[in-house]
Coordinates of C-alpha atoms in Angstrom, one line a residue:
Chain A
M1 CA 37.0 -90.7 58.7
S2 CA 38.4 -93.1 56.3
V3 CA 41.8 -92.5 55.0
L4 CA 43.3 -94.0 51.8
R5 CA 46.3 -96.0 52.7
P6 CA 49.0 -97.2 50.2
L7 CA 49.2 -100.9 49.6
D8 CA 45.9 -101.5 51.2
K9 CA 44.3 -103.9 48.9
L10 CA 45.3 -106.6 46.6
P11 CA 46.2 -105.6 43.0
S12 CA 44.0 -106.9 40.1
L13 CA 45.6 -108.7 37.4
N14 CA 47.4 -106.4 34.9
T15 CA 45.1 -103.5 35.6
A16 CA 46.6 -100.2 36.8
T17 CA 44.2 -97.8 38.3
I18 CA 44.8 -94.1 38.7
L19 CA 42.7 -91.5 40.5
L20 CA 42.7 -87.9 39.3
V21 CA 41.2 -85.4 41.7
G22 CA 40.6 -81.9 41.0
T23 CA 37.7 -79.3 40.7
E24 CA 37.7 -78.7 37.0
D25 CA 36.1 -81.7 35.4
A26 CA 37.0 -80.8 31.9
L27 CA 40.7 -80.7 32.7
L28 CA 40.6 -84.0 34.3
Q29 CA 38.7 -85.5 31.4
Q30 CA 41.3 -84.2 29.0
L31 CA 44.1 -85.7 31.0
A32 CA 42.3 -88.9 31.2
D33 CA 42.0 -89.0 27.5
S34 CA 45.6 -88.2 26.9
M35 CA 46.7 -90.9 29.3
L36 CA 44.4 -93.5 27.6
K37 CA 45.9 -92.6 24.2
E38 CA 49.4 -93.6 25.5
D39 CA 50.8 -97.0 24.5
C40 CA 50.5 -99.2 27.5
A41 CA 50.8 -102.9 28.1
S42 CA 48.7 -102.7 31.2
E43 CA 45.1 -102.2 31.1
L44 CA 44.4 -98.6 32.5
K45 CA 41.5 -97.5 34.6
V46 CA 41.1 -93.7 35.2
H47 CA 38.8 -92.6 38.1
L48 CA 37.8 -88.9 38.2
A49 CA 36.7 -87.2 41.4
K50 CA 36.1 -83.7 42.3
S51 CA 37.5 -84.2 45.9
L52 CA 38.2 -86.6 48.6
P53 CA 36.8 -88.5 50.4
L54 CA 35.3 -90.7 47.8
P55 CA 31.8 -92.1 48.1
S56 CA 32.1 -95.2 50.3
S57 CA 29.3 -97.1 48.7
V58 CA 31.0 -98.1 45.6
N59 CA 33.0 -101.2 45.3
R60 CA 36.3 -100.0 43.9
P61 CA 39.6 -101.7 42.6
R62 CA 42.9 -100.9 44.3
I63 CA 44.0 -97.3 43.5
D64 CA 47.7 -97.4 42.3
L65 CA 48.3 -93.7 42.0
I66 CA 46.5 -90.6 43.0
V67 CA 47.1 -87.3 41.2
F68 CA 45.7 -83.9 42.4
V69 CA 45.2 -81.7 39.7
V70 CA 45.5 -78.0 40.9
N71 CA 44.6 -74.9 38.7
L72 CA 47.1 -72.3 39.9
H73 CA 44.9 -69.5 39.0
S74 CA 42.0 -70.8 41.2
K75 CA 41.9 -70.3 44.9
Y76 CA 38.9 -72.6 45.0
S77 CA 41.0 -75.3 43.3
L78 CA 43.8 -75.1 45.8
Q79 CA 41.5 -75.1 48.8
N80 CA 39.7 -78.1 47.4
T81 CA 43.1 -79.9 47.1
E82 CA 44.2 -79.0 50.5
E83 CA 40.9 -80.4 52.1
S84 CA 41.2 -83.5 50.0
L85 CA 44.7 -84.0 51.1
R86 CA 43.5 -84.5 54.7
H87 CA 41.9 -87.9 53.6
V88 CA 45.1 -89.2 52.2
D89 CA 47.9 -90.8 54.4
A90 CA 51.1 -88.9 54.3
S91 CA 53.1 -91.9 53.2
F92 CA 51.3 -91.8 49.8
F93 CA 53.3 -88.7 48.7
L94 CA 55.7 -89.1 45.8
G95 CA 56.1 -85.6 44.4
K96 CA 54.8 -83.2 41.9
V97 CA 54.8 -82.8 38.1
E98 CA 54.2 -79.7 36.0
G99 CA 54.3 -79.2 32.3
F100 CA 52.4 -79.8 29.1
R101 CA 49.5 -82.3 29.0
A102 CA 51.0 -84.7 26.6
T103 CA 54.3 -85.3 28.4
M104 CA 52.5 -85.3 31.8
A105 CA 50.2 -88.0 30.5
Q106 CA 53.3 -90.0 29.4
R107 CA 55.1 -89.6 32.8
L108 CA 51.9 -90.4 34.6
V109 CA 51.3 -93.7 32.8
R110 CA 54.9 -94.7 33.4
M111 CA 54.5 -93.9 37.1
L112 CA 51.3 -95.7 37.3
Q113 CA 52.8 -98.8 35.8
I114 CA 55.5 -98.7 38.3
C115 CA 53.2 -98.2 41.2
A116 CA 50.9 -101.0 40.0
G117 CA 53.8 -103.3 40.0
H118 CA 53.8 -103.9 36.2
V119 CA 57.4 -102.9 35.7
P120 CA 59.9 -105.6 36.4
G121 CA 62.8 -104.6 38.7
V122 CA 60.9 -101.5 40.0
S123 CA 58.2 -101.8 42.7
A124 CA 56.1 -99.1 44.3
L125 CA 58.0 -99.6 47.5
N126 CA 61.3 -98.9 45.7
L127 CA 59.8 -95.9 44.1
L128 CA 58.9 -94.5 47.6
S129 CA 62.2 -94.9 49.0
L130 CA 64.1 -93.9 45.7
L131 CA 62.4 -90.6 45.6
R132 CA 62.8 -89.9 49.3
S133 CA 66.5 -90.3 49.1
S134 CA 68.3 -87.1 47.8
E135 CA 70.5 -89.2 45.6
G136 CA 67.6 -90.8 43.8
P137 CA 66.2 -89.9 40.4
S138 CA 63.9 -87.0 40.1
L139 CA 60.4 -87.6 38.7
E140 CA 61.5 -86.1 35.4
D141 CA 63.9 -88.9 34.9
L142 CA 61.2 -91.6 35.1
Chain B
M1 CA 17.7 -31.2 -1.9
D2 CA 19.6 -29.5 0.8
E3 CA 23.4 -30.1 0.8
T4 CA 23.4 -31.1 4.4
V5 CA 20.5 -33.6 3.9
A6 CA 22.3 -35.1 0.9
E7 CA 25.6 -35.4 2.9
F8 CA 23.6 -36.9 5.9
I9 CA 21.9 -39.5 3.6
K10 CA 25.2 -40.3 1.8
R11 CA 26.9 -40.8 5.1
T12 CA 24.1 -43.0 6.4
I13 CA 24.0 -45.1 3.3
L14 CA 27.8 -45.6 3.4
K15 CA 27.6 -47.1 6.8
I16 CA 25.2 -49.9 5.6
P17 CA 27.0 -53.1 4.6
L18 CA 26.3 -54.0 1.0
N19 CA 24.4 -57.3 2.0
E20 CA 22.0 -55.3 4.0
L21 CA 21.4 -52.5 1.6
T22 CA 18.4 -53.7 -0.2
T23 CA 16.5 -54.8 3.0
I24 CA 17.1 -51.5 4.6
L25 CA 16.1 -49.5 1.6
K26 CA 12.9 -51.5 1.3
A27 CA 12.2 -50.9 4.9
W28 CA 12.8 -47.2 4.4
D29 CA 10.1 -47.4 1.7
F30 CA 11.2 -44.0 0.3
L31 CA 12.6 -44.9 -3.1
S32 CA 10.1 -46.7 -5.3
E33 CA 10.4 -50.2 -6.5
N34 CA 11.0 -48.9 -10.1
Q35 CA 13.7 -46.6 -8.8
L36 CA 15.4 -49.3 -6.9
Q37 CA 15.4 -51.6 -10.1
T38 CA 17.5 -49.0 -11.9
V39 CA 20.4 -49.5 -9.5
N40 CA 23.2 -52.1 -10.0
F41 CA 24.0 -53.3 -6.6
R42 CA 26.9 -55.3 -7.6
Q43 CA 28.9 -52.2 -8.4
R44 CA 31.7 -51.0 -6.2
K45 CA 29.9 -49.3 -3.2
E46 CA 30.9 -45.6 -4.1
S47 CA 29.0 -46.0 -7.5
V48 CA 26.0 -47.6 -5.8
V49 CA 25.8 -44.7 -3.2
Q50 CA 26.1 -42.2 -5.9
H51 CA 23.3 -43.6 -7.7
L52 CA 21.0 -43.8 -4.8
I53 CA 21.7 -40.2 -3.9
H54 CA 20.9 -39.2 -7.3
L55 CA 17.5 -40.9 -6.9
C56 CA 16.9 -39.4 -3.5
E57 CA 17.5 -36.0 -5.2
E58 CA 14.9 -37.0 -7.8
K59 CA 12.4 -37.6 -5.2
R60 CA 13.4 -34.5 -3.1
A61 CA 14.3 -36.2 0.1
S62 CA 13.7 -34.0 3.2
L63 CA 15.5 -34.0 6.6
N64 CA 12.7 -36.1 7.9
D65 CA 13.2 -38.8 5.3
A66 CA 16.8 -38.9 6.1
A67 CA 16.2 -39.0 9.8
L68 CA 14.0 -41.9 9.2
L69 CA 16.6 -43.8 7.4
D70 CA 19.0 -43.2 10.2
I71 CA 16.5 -44.8 12.6
I72 CA 16.1 -47.8 10.5
Y73 CA 19.9 -48.2 10.2
T74 CA 20.0 -48.1 13.9
Q75 CA 17.2 -50.6 14.5
F76 CA 19.3 -52.9 12.5
H77 CA 22.4 -52.2 14.4
Q78 CA 21.1 -51.8 17.9
H79 CA 24.2 -53.4 19.4
Q80 CA 26.3 -50.5 18.3
K81 CA 24.7 -48.3 21.1
V82 CA 24.6 -48.8 24.9
W83 CA 21.2 -48.7 26.2
D84 CA 19.9 -47.3 29.5
V85 CA 16.6 -48.1 31.0
F86 CA 14.2 -45.6 32.5
Q87 CA 10.9 -46.2 34.5
M88 CA 8.1 -43.6 34.8
S89 CA 5.5 -43.6 37.4
K90 CA 2.2 -41.8 37.6
G91 CA 1.3 -39.6 40.5
P92 CA -0.8 -40.8 43.3
G93 CA -4.4 -40.9 42.4
E94 CA -3.9 -40.2 38.7
D95 CA -6.1 -42.2 36.2
V96 CA -4.7 -44.5 33.6
D97 CA -5.5 -42.5 30.4
L98 CA -5.9 -44.3 27.1
F99 CA -2.7 -43.7 25.3
D100 CA -2.9 -41.6 22.2
M101 CA 0.1 -41.9 19.8
K102 CA -0.7 -38.9 17.9
Q103 CA -1.1 -36.8 21.0
F104 CA 2.2 -38.2 22.5
K105 CA 4.3 -37.3 19.5
N106 CA 2.9 -33.8 19.2
S107 CA 3.4 -33.1 22.8
F108 CA 6.9 -34.4 23.0
K109 CA 8.0 -32.5 20.0
K110 CA 6.6 -29.3 21.2
I111 CA 8.3 -29.5 24.6
L112 CA 11.6 -30.0 23.0
Q113 CA 11.3 -27.4 20.3
R114 CA 9.9 -24.8 22.9
A115 CA 13.0 -25.4 25.0
L116 CA 15.6 -25.6 22.3
K117 CA 14.4 -24.0 19.1
N118 CA 16.8 -26.1 17.1
V119 CA 16.0 -29.8 17.4
T120 CA 15.2 -32.6 14.9
V121 CA 12.5 -35.1 16.3
S122 CA 11.5 -38.0 14.2
F123 CA 9.4 -41.0 15.0
R124 CA 8.8 -44.6 13.9
E125 CA 6.3 -46.8 15.3
T126 CA 7.0 -50.5 15.6
E127 CA 5.3 -53.6 16.8
E128 CA 4.3 -54.1 20.4
N129 CA 3.1 -50.5 20.6
A130 CA 6.6 -49.2 20.7
V131 CA 7.7 -46.0 19.1
W132 CA 11.4 -45.3 18.2
I133 CA 12.2 -41.6 18.7
R134 CA 15.2 -39.9 17.2
I135 CA 16.6 -36.5 18.5
A136 CA 19.3 -34.5 17.0
W137 CA 20.3 -31.8 19.3
G138 CA 21.0 -28.2 18.6
T139 CA 21.0 -25.0 20.8
Q140 CA 19.3 -21.6 20.6
Y141 CA 21.9 -20.5 18.3
T142 CA 23.2 -23.6 16.4
K143 CA 21.5 -26.1 14.1
P144 CA 21.0 -29.7 15.2
N145 CA 23.9 -32.0 14.9
Q146 CA 22.6 -34.9 12.9
Y147 CA 25.7 -37.1 13.6
K148 CA 25.3 -37.4 17.4
P149 CA 21.6 -38.2 17.8
T150 CA 19.9 -39.7 20.9
Y151 CA 17.6 -42.7 20.4
V152 CA 14.6 -43.4 22.7
V153 CA 12.5 -46.5 22.4
Y154 CA 9.2 -46.1 24.3
Y155 CA 6.6 -49.0 24.9
S156 CA 3.6 -47.1 25.2
Q157 CA 1.6 -49.7 27.1
T158 CA 4.4 -49.8 29.8
P159 CA 6.0 -47.3 31.9
Y160 CA 9.4 -48.1 30.5
A161 CA 11.7 -46.4 27.9
F162 CA 15.1 -47.3 26.7
K163 CA 17.5 -44.6 25.7
S164 CA 20.8 -44.8 23.9
S165 CA 23.6 -43.6 25.9
S166 CA 25.3 -40.4 24.6
T167 CA 28.0 -38.0 25.5
L168 CA 25.7 -35.1 25.3
R169 CA 24.3 -35.6 28.8
R170 CA 23.2 -32.0 29.4
N171 CA 20.1 -32.7 27.4
T172 CA 19.0 -35.8 29.5
P173 CA 16.8 -33.9 32.0
L174 CA 14.9 -32.1 29.3
L175 CA 14.5 -35.4 27.4
G176 CA 13.2 -37.0 30.7
Q177 CA 10.9 -34.2 31.1
A178 CA 9.5 -34.4 27.5
L179 CA 9.0 -38.1 27.8
T180 CA 7.2 -37.8 31.3
V181 CA 4.8 -35.1 30.3
A182 CA 4.0 -36.4 26.9
S183 CA 3.1 -39.8 28.1
K184 CA 1.2 -38.3 31.1
H185 CA 3.5 -39.6 33.8
H186 CA 4.6 -37.8 36.8
Q187 CA 8.1 -39.0 37.4
I188 CA 11.0 -40.6 35.6
V189 CA 13.9 -42.6 37.2
K190 CA 16.8 -44.2 35.8
M191 CA 17.2 -47.9 36.5
D192 CA 20.4 -49.5 37.4
L193 CA 20.4 -51.6 34.1
R194 CA 22.4 -51.1 31.1
S195 CA 23.5 -53.2 28.1
R196 CA 24.0 -53.2 24.3
Y197 CA 21.4 -55.8 23.8
L198 CA 18.0 -54.1 23.6
D199 CA 16.2 -57.4 23.4
S200 CA 17.8 -58.7 26.6
L201 CA 16.9 -55.6 28.5
K202 CA 13.3 -56.0 27.2
A203 CA 13.2 -59.4 28.3
I204 CA 14.5 -58.6 31.8
V205 CA 12.4 -55.4 32.2
F206 CA 9.3 -57.2 31.1
K207 CA 10.1 -60.5 32.8
Q208 CA 9.9 -62.4 29.6
Y209 CA 13.3 -64.2 30.0
N210 CA 12.1 -67.4 31.7
Q211 CA 10.4 -69.2 28.9
T212 CA 11.8 -72.5 28.0
F213 CA 12.5 -72.7 24.3
E214 CA 12.1 -75.9 22.6
T215 CA 15.4 -76.7 20.9
H216 CA 16.5 -79.6 18.9
N217 CA 18.3 -80.9 22.0
S218 CA 15.0 -81.6 23.7
A219 CA 14.9 -85.1 22.2
T220 CA 17.8 -86.2 24.3
P221 CA 17.1 -87.6 27.6
L222 CA 17.1 -85.0 30.5
Q223 CA 19.7 -86.7 32.4
E224 CA 22.4 -86.8 29.7
R225 CA 21.6 -83.3 28.5
S226 CA 21.5 -81.9 31.9
L227 CA 24.9 -83.2 32.9
G228 CA 26.1 -80.5 30.3
L229 CA 29.7 -81.9 30.0
D230 CA 30.7 -84.4 27.4
I231 CA 30.3 -87.7 29.4
N232 CA 33.0 -89.7 27.8
M233 CA 31.6 -93.0 26.9
D234 CA 35.0 -94.7 27.3
S235 CA 34.3 -97.4 30.1
R236 CA 37.8 -97.0 31.3
I237 CA 36.9 -93.6 32.9
I238 CA 34.9 -93.8 35.9
H239 CA 33.3 -90.6 37.5
E240 CA 33.4 -90.9 41.2
N241 CA 31.3 -87.9 42.0
I242 CA 28.1 -88.4 40.0
V243 CA 25.9 -87.4 43.0
E244 CA 27.9 -84.3 43.5
K245 CA 27.6 -83.4 39.9
E246 CA 23.9 -84.0 39.9
R247 CA 23.6 -81.7 43.0
V248 CA 25.4 -79.0 41.1
Q249 CA 23.4 -79.3 38.1
R250 CA 20.1 -79.3 40.0
I251 CA 21.0 -76.2 41.9
T252 CA 22.1 -74.5 38.7
Q253 CA 19.1 -75.4 37.0
E254 CA 17.0 -74.1 39.8
T255 CA 18.8 -70.8 39.8
F256 CA 19.2 -70.2 36.1
G257 CA 16.4 -72.2 34.7
D258 CA 16.5 -74.2 31.5
Y259 CA 16.1 -71.2 29.1
P260 CA 18.9 -69.2 27.4
Q261 CA 19.8 -66.3 29.5
P262 CA 19.4 -62.6 28.6
Q263 CA 22.6 -61.1 27.3
L264 CA 24.4 -58.6 29.4
E265 CA 28.1 -57.6 29.1
F266 CA 28.9 -56.7 32.6
A267 CA 27.9 -56.4 36.3
Q268 CA 29.4 -53.7 38.5
Y269 CA 29.5 -53.6 42.2
K270 CA 30.4 -50.5 44.1
L271 CA 31.4 -51.4 47.6
E272 CA 31.4 -48.9 50.5
T273 CA 32.1 -51.2 53.4
K274 CA 34.2 -51.3 56.3
F275 CA 37.2 -53.5 56.2
K276 CA 36.5 -56.9 57.8
S277 CA 39.3 -59.1 58.9
D278 CA 40.2 -62.2 61.2
L279 CA 43.5 -60.8 62.3
N280 CA 43.5 -58.5 65.2
G281 CA 45.2 -55.2 65.3
S282 CA 45.2 -54.8 61.5
I283 CA 45.7 -51.1 60.6
L284 CA 42.9 -51.3 58.0
A285 CA 40.5 -52.9 60.5
E286 CA 40.9 -49.9 62.8
R287 CA 39.8 -47.4 60.0
E288 CA 36.5 -45.9 60.7
E289 CA 35.6 -44.9 57.1
P290 CA 34.4 -47.4 54.8
L291 CA 36.7 -48.5 52.0
R292 CA 35.6 -47.7 48.5
C293 CA 36.2 -50.1 45.5
L294 CA 34.7 -50.9 42.3
I295 CA 34.3 -54.6 41.1
K296 CA 33.4 -55.3 37.5
F297 CA 32.6 -58.6 35.8
S298 CA 32.8 -58.4 32.2
S299 CA 31.8 -61.1 29.6
P300 CA 30.4 -61.4 26.0
H301 CA 27.6 -63.1 27.8
L302 CA 27.8 -62.5 31.5
L303 CA 24.7 -64.6 32.6
E304 CA 25.6 -67.7 30.6
A305 CA 29.2 -67.4 31.8
L306 CA 27.9 -67.3 35.4
K307 CA 25.5 -70.2 34.9
S308 CA 28.5 -72.5 33.7
L309 CA 30.9 -71.6 36.6
A310 CA 29.6 -74.3 39.0
P311 CA 29.2 -77.1 36.3
A312 CA 32.7 -76.3 35.1
G313 CA 34.1 -76.7 38.7
I314 CA 35.4 -73.2 38.8
A315 CA 33.0 -72.1 41.7
D316 CA 31.0 -73.9 44.1
A317 CA 27.2 -74.0 43.9
P318 CA 25.1 -72.1 44.9
L319 CA 26.7 -69.0 43.7
S320 CA 26.4 -65.7 45.5
P321 CA 22.9 -64.2 45.3
L322 CA 24.7 -60.8 44.4
L323 CA 25.4 -62.6 41.1
T324 CA 22.3 -64.6 40.6
C325 CA 19.9 -61.9 41.4
I326 CA 20.7 -59.8 38.3
P327 CA 17.8 -60.6 36.0
N328 CA 15.4 -61.0 38.9
K329 CA 16.3 -57.6 40.5
R330 CA 16.7 -56.0 37.0
K331 CA 19.9 -54.5 37.8
N332 CA 23.5 -54.8 36.8
Y333 CA 24.8 -51.9 38.8
F334 CA 25.0 -52.4 42.5
K335 CA 25.8 -50.3 45.6
I336 CA 26.9 -52.3 48.6
R337 CA 27.0 -50.5 52.0
D338 CA 27.3 -51.7 55.5
K339 CA 23.8 -52.1 57.0

């Protein structure tokens, strides 16, 4: 069983890749559209998947950030997320975001840029340790 | 013209929306072209109605004429009624007689009149060998109530009849009897199928729903169209699960077909089953009697909603056969018991 590990591959130049995982394709599509509308110096790529693991046959760039989109009204959506999480290394986990789509898209793009290493002074490793410590900034502050 | 008839016609015409008025009056074919030309349909509705009543009086409209207008109104507004479906059967060894519409109508009317004395029965034949029957019910001592009629649509070349649901249920056995005997059948049974959409009920009962209609979309390549969702042409968005999407689309198409689904508003499941649980020692699991519960799915268009569940990612494909069997089994009422 292949497991996604962070910092596994080499980054591509100025490109930040995010993977959105969730059962409701229309929601993923809308979130992707909102993110791509954001003003962003990096080139964004959004991958949409219903669940993990991803098909292995594809040549894929390094994924900088994975977002699981859960519909809290749907048991099916939650179960799907739980099963998909088994395929992700635990050290990947950063936190959760709730809220309106527009602000969420903005936050995700900023997080993505950090994770892709496009923000000087803040690296993905920083982010992991920052968020783990209780004195660090919360996701909302980013 | 009898006062009650005048009132009845007036109330019926008042129900008709102004934009449908000429169409319905023409279908009624009671007032002549000349008479209709004298009416100014652009007036206020009350004035139009008054003028029309006056014309009906001139022509001496009878109760039967009024009943016919009511039938036509209902034919134009079928969705205002909820329709049940009945299936008749012949006895063993009975021959299939040639259907005689005149004989059917006489026989049907006589049976009801003999039983109730006060009843208004009217007929209107339509295409596909169908006859619309309107029954206004009275009793031995009271005149028929024209404002709570029952409608039956009988397709004479089939054993099926559709009946409008009404609150006067005590007359249903008599109605069933009249229908059965007059159409030379032996037995009548109510099917577990009900909807406001008469056309959809017909399509289900006569198994005519599975025809692919040519739509303006048929020009687009099957691949693109069948994926259903708006595939964003933005090359920055990559769909990882195309294979899974295609599997879901294929299963959905196999189950529901390419054609528009018949329209139903609900499906109801009555469960009488013992409680099943993985946990040991649950109080409910020890219970000997089955639990009773009712599950109802409602939607403006239930079957289309079910069809879109898997492609929308709200449910996994294939769906439960209890949901997908509805048109095939010709039911939307189910009783589920332990085997």
